[in-house]
Tab-separated table of C-alpha atoms and ligand atoms in Angstrom:
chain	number	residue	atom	x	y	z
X	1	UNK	CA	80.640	52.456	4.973
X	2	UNK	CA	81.236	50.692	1.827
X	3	UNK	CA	83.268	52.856	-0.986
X	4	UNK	CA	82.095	52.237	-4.212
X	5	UNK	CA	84.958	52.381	-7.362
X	6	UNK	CA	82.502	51.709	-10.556
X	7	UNK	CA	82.932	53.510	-13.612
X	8	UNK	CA	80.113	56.288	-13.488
X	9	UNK	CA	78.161	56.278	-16.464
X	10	UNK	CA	74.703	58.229	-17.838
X	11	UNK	CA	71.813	56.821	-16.696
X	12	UNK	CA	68.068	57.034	-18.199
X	13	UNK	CA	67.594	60.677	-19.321
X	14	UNK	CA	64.554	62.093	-21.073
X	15	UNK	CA	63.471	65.926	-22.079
X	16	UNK	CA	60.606	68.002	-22.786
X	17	UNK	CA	59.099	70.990	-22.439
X	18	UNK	CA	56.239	70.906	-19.456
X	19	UNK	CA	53.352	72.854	-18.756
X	20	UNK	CA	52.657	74.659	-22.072
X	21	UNK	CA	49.204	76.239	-21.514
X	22	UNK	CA	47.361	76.128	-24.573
X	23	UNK	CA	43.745	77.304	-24.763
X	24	UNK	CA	41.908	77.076	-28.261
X	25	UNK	CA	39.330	78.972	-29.468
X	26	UNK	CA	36.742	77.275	-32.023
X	27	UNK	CA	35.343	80.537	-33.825
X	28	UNK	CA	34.255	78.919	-36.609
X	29	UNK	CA	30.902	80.208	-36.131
X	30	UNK	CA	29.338	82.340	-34.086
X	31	UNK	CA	28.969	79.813	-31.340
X	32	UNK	CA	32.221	79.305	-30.237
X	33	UNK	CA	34.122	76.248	-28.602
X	34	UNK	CA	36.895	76.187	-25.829
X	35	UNK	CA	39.725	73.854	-25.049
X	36	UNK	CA	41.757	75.020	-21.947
X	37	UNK	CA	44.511	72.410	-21.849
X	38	UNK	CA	47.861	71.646	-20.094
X	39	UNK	CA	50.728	69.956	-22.462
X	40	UNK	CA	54.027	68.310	-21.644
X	41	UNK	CA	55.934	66.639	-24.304
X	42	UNK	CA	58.984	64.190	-23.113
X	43	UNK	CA	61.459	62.741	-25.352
X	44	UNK	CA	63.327	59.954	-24.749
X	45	UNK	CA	66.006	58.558	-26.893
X	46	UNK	CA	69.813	58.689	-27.558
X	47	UNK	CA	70.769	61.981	-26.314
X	48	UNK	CA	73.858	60.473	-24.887
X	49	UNK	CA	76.309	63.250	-26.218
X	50	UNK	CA	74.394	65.773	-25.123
X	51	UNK	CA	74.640	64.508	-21.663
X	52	UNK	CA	78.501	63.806	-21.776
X	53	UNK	CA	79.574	65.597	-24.521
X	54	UNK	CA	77.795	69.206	-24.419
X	55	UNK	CA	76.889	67.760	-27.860
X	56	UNK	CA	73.238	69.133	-29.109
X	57	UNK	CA	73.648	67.451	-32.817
X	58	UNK	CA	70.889	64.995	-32.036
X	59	UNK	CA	68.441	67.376	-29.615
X	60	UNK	CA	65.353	68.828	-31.030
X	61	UNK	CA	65.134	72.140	-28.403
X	62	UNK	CA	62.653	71.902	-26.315
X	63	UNK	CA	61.284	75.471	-27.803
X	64	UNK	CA	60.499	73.695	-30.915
X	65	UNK	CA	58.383	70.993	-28.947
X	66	UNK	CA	56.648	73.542	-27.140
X	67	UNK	CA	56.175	75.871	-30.775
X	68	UNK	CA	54.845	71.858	-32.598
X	69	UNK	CA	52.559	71.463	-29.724
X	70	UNK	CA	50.932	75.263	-30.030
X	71	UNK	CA	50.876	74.572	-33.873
X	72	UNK	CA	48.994	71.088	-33.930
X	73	UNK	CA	46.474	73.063	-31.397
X	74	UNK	CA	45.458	74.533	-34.840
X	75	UNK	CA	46.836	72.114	-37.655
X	76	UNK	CA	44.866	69.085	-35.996
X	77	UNK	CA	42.886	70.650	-33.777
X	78	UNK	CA	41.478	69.423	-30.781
X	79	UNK	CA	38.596	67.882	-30.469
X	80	UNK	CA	39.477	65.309	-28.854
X	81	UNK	CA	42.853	65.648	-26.232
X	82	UNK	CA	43.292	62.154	-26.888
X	83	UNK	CA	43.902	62.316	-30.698
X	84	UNK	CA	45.765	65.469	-30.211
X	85	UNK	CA	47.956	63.909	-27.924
X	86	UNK	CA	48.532	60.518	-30.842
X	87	UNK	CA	49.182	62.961	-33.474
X	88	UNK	CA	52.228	64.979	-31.391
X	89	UNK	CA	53.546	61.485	-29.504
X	90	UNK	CA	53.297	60.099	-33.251
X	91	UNK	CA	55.121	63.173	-35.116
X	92	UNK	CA	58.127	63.360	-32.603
X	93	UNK	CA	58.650	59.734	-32.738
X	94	UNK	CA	58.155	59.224	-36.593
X	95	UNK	CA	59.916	62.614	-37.816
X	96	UNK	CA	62.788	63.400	-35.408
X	97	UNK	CA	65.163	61.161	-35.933
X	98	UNK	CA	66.860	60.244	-32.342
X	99	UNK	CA	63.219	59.884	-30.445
X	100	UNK	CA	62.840	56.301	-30.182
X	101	UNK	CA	59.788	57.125	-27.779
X	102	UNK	CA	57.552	60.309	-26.651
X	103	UNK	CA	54.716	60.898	-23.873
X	104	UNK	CA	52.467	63.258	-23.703
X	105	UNK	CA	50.824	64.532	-20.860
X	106	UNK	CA	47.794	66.375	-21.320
X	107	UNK	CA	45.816	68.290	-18.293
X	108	UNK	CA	42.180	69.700	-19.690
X	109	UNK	CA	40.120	72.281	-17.433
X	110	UNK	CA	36.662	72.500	-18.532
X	111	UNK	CA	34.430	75.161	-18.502
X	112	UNK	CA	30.624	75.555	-19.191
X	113	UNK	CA	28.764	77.946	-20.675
X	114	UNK	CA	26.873	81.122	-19.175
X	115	UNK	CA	23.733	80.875	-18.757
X	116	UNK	CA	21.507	84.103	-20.426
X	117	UNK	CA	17.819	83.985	-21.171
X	118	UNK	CA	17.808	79.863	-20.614
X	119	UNK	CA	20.435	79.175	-23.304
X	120	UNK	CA	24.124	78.452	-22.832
X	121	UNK	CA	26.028	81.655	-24.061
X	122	UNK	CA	28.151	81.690	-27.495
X	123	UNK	CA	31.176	82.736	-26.105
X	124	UNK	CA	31.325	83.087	-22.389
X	125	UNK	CA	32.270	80.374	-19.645
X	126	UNK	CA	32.540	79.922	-16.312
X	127	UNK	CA	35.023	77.265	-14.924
X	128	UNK	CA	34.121	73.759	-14.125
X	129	UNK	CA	34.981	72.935	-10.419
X	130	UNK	CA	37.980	71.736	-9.511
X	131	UNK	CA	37.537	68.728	-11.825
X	132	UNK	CA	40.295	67.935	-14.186
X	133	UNK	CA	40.300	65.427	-17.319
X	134	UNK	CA	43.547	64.058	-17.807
X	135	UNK	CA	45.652	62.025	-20.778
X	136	UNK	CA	49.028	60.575	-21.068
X	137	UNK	CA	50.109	59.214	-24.133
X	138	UNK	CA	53.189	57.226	-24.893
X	139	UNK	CA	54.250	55.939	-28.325
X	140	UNK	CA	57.372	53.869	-28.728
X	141	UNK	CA	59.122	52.695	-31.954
X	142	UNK	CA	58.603	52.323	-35.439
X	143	UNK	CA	57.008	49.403	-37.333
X	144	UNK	CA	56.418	45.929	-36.110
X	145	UNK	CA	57.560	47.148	-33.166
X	146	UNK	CA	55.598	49.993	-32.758
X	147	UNK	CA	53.743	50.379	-29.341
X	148	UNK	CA	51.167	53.178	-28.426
X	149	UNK	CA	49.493	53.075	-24.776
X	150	UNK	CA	46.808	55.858	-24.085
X	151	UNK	CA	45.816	56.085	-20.691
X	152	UNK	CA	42.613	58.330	-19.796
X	153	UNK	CA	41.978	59.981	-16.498
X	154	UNK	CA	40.337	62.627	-14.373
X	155	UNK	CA	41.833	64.181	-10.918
X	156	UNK	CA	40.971	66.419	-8.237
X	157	UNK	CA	37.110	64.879	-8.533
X	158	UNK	CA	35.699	65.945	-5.008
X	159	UNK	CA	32.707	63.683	-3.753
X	160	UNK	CA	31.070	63.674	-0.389
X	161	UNK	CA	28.762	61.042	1.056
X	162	UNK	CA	27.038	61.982	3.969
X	163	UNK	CA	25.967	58.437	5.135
X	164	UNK	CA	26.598	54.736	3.737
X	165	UNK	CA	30.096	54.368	5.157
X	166	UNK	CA	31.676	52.578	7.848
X	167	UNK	CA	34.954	51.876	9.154
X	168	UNK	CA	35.047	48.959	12.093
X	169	UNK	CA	36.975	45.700	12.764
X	170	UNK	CA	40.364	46.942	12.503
X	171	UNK	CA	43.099	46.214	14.143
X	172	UNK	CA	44.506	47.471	17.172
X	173	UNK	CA	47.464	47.911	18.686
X	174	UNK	CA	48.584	50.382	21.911
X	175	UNK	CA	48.390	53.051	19.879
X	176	UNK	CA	44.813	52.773	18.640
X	177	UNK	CA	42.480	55.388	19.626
X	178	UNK	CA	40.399	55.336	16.763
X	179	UNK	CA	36.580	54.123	17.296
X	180	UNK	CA	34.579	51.975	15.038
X	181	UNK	CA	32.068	53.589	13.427
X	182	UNK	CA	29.237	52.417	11.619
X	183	UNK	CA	27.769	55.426	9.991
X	184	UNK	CA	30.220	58.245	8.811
X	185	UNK	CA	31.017	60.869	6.206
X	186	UNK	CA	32.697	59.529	3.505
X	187	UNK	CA	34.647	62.314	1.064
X	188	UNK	CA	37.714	62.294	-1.212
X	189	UNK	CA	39.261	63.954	-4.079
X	190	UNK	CA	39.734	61.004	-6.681
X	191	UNK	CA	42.576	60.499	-9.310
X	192	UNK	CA	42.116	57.697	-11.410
X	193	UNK	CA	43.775	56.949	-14.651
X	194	UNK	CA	42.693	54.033	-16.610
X	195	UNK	CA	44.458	51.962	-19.658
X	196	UNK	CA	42.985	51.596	-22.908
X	197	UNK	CA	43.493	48.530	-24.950
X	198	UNK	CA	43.810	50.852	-28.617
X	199	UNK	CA	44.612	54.173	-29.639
X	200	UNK	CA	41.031	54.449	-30.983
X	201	UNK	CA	37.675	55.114	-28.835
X	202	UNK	CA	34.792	56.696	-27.960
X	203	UNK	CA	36.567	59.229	-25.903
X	204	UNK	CA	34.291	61.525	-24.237
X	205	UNK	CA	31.556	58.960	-24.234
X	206	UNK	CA	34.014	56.547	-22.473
X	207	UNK	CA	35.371	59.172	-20.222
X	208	UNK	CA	31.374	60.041	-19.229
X	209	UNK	CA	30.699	57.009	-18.700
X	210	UNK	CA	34.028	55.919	-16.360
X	211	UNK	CA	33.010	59.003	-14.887
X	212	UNK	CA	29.547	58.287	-14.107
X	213	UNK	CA	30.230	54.517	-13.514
X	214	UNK	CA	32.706	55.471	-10.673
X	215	UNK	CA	30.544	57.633	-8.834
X	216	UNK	CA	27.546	55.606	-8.998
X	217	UNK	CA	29.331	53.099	-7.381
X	218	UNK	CA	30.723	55.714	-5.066
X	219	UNK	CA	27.182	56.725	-4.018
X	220	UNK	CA	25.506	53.227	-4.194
X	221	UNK	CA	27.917	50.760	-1.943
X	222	UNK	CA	27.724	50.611	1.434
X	223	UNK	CA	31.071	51.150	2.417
X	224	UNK	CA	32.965	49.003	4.668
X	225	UNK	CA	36.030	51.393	3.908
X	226	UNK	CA	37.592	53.452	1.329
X	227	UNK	CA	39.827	50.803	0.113
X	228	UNK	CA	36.993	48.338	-0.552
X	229	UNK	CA	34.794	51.444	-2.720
X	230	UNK	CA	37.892	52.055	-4.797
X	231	UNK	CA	38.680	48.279	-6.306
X	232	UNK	CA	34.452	48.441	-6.302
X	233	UNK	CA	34.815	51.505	-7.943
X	234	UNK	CA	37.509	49.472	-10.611
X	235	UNK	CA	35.842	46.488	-10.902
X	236	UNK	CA	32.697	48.122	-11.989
X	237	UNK	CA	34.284	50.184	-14.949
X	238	UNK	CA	36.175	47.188	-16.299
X	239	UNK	CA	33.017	45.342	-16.198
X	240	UNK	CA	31.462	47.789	-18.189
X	241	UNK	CA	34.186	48.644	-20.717
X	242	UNK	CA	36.030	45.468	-22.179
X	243	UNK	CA	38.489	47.661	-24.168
X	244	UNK	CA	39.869	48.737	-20.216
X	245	UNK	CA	42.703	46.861	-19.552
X	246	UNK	CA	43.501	48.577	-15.915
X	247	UNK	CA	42.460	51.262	-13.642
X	248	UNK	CA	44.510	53.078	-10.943
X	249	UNK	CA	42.665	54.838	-8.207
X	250	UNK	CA	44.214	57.326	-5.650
X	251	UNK	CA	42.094	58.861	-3.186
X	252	UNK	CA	42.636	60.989	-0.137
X	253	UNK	CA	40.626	60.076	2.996
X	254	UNK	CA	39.064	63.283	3.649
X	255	UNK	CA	38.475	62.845	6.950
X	256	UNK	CA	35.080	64.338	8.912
X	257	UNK	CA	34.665	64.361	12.339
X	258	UNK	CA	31.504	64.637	14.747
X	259	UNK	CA	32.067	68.084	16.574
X	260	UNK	CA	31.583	67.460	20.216
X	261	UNK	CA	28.584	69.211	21.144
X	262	UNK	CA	28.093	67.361	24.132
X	263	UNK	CA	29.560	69.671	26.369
X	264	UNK	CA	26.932	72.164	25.412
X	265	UNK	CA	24.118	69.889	26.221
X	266	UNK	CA	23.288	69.903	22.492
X	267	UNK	CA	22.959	66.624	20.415
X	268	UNK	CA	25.068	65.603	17.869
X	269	UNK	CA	23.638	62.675	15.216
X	270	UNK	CA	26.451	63.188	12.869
X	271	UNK	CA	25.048	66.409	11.686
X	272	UNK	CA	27.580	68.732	12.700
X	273	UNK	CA	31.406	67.916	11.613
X	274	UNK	CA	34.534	69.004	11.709
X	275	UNK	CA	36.472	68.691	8.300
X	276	UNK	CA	39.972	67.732	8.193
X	277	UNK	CA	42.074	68.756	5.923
X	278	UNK	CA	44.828	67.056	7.217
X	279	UNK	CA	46.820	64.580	8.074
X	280	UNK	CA	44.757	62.648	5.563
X	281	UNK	CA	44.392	58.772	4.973
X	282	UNK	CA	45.681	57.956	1.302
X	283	UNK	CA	44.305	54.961	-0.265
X	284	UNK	CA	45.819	54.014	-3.590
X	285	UNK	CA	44.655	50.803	-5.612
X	286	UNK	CA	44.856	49.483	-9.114
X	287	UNK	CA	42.403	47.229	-10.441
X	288	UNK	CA	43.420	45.111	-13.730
X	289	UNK	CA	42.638	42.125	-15.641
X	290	UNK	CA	45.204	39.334	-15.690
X	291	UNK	CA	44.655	39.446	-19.256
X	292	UNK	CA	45.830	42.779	-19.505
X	293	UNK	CA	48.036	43.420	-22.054
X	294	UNK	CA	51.741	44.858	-21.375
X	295	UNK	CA	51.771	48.341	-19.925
X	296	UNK	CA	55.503	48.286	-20.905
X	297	UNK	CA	56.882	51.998	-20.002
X	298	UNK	CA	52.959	53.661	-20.204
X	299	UNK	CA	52.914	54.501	-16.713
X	300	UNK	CA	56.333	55.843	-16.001
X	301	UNK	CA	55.365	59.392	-15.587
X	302	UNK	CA	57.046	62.653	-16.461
X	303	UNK	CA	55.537	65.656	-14.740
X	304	UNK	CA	53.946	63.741	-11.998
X	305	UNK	CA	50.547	66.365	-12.595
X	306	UNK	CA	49.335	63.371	-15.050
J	401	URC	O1	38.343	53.755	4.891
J	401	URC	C1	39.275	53.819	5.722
J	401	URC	N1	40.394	53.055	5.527
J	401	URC	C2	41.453	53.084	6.395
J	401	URC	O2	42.466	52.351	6.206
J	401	URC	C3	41.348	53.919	7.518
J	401	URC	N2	42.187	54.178	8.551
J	401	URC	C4	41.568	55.109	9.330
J	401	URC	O3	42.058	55.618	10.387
J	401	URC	N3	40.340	55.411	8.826
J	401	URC	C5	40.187	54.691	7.694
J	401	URC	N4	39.164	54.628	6.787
């Protein structure tokens, strides 16, 4: 085994405080609003001495992150996660001094309103599904060469097609079992995370529409497999939305099998299945424009739930 005698130095470091909960109440009136969010905060910059030194001259605590990022719930609000998100990358990299960059990783749960007598109640919800919106922001530097990358997202998106999917042609090898099939189930919990061009959008009518443009495909293609609906999936919302530089798809092949009724004499045209939950298939793909502009460090994550 080769012994190594380099000099062992600090490598990249960052810090933050993860997973602050923060749900905000819009009581303005008597119709109130909800935002049930997730927020990390990561700071990167020279923290060196704290690292080598035991030297916290230079280290905003991560209490005060998590105390800015309850405060800016109310002093900026949030109506949208994305602008929340700009205006707490922006603030740690603009007003404390050693950040030379920030992320911000923002989970939202949503949650509709109660129904009572046909109207959608003031102030009571119910929670959306497993469906989660998603946001990670990163701003680096200060002036000519500041960068900002926003990259929207939803995860845990559970869809189910009951017919238009096929899986055949493969290749074999000694070890292949698997038959083609021609008509399956086709189901998946999607992440996808795409790149804006700008810090400024249409945000929830962009996110609706990726949304919506996504599962249309989803539903509409006749699938030769999963990996061919995702980049489908891709292409179609970059064709639609210009200011999209790149999507990433991840999606779990949530596998359904035909139950064998056979041995009861009973008939089985794939109405009957057996879901999986695991081992499952997982097909990741990114779909981008060769155009696109530099992700730079946008997509280095911090928590891994964004
Ligand atoms: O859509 C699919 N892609 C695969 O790569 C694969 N592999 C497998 O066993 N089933 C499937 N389905």
């Amino acid at each position: 085994m080769t012994e190594l005698t380099g000099k062992i130095v600090l490598g990249p470091h960052r810090y933050g405080k993860a997973e602050n909960r923060v749900v905000r109440i819009v009581r303005d009136t008597a119709r109130h609003e909800i935002r049930d969010l997730n927020v990390s905060s990561c700071l990167r910059g020279d923290f060196d001495a704290a690292h080598l030194e035991g030297d916290q001259a230079t280290v905003l605590p991560t209490d005060s992150q998590k105390q800015t990022i309850f405060s800016y719930a109310k002093e900026k609000g949030v109506t949208f996660i994305e602008d929340y998100g700009l205006a707490l990358a922006r603030h740690f990299v603009d007003d404390v001094d050693p950040v030379e960059s920030a992320r911000i990783e923002i989970e939202e749960y949503v949650w509709e309103r109660v129904v009572v007598d046909g109207a959608g109640h003031d102030h009571t919800w119910t929670r959306k599904g497993s469906e989660v919106r998603t946001v990670a922001i990163t701003v680096q530097g200060s002036g000519s060469d500041r960068k900002e990358w926003v990259i929207g997202g939803l995860k845990d998106l559970v869809v189910l097609k009951s017919t238009g999917s096929e899986f055949s042609g493969f290749l074999t090898d000694p070890y292949t079992v698997l038959e083609p099939t021609h008509d399956r189930v086709m189901a998946t919990s999607l992440v996808a995370q795409w790149r804006f061009t700008a810090s400024d959008a249409d945000w929830d009518v962009t996110y609706d529409g990726i949304r919506a443009t996504m599962l249309e495909v989803f539903a509409t293609l006749q699938s030769k497999a999963l990996q061919q609906t995702l980049f489908e999936m891709g292409r179609a919302v970059l064709e639609k939305y210009p200011f999209i530089a790149e999507i990433r798809l991840s999606a779990p092949n949530k596998h359904h099998f035909a139950y064998d009724l056979a041995r009861f004499g009973v008939d089985n045209d794939n109405e009957v299945f057996h879901a999986d939950d695991r081992p499952y298939g997982l097909i990741q793909a990114s779909v981008l424009r060769e155009d696109a502009p530099d992700a730079g460090i946008a997509w280095e994550p911090y928590t891994g739930a964004v």
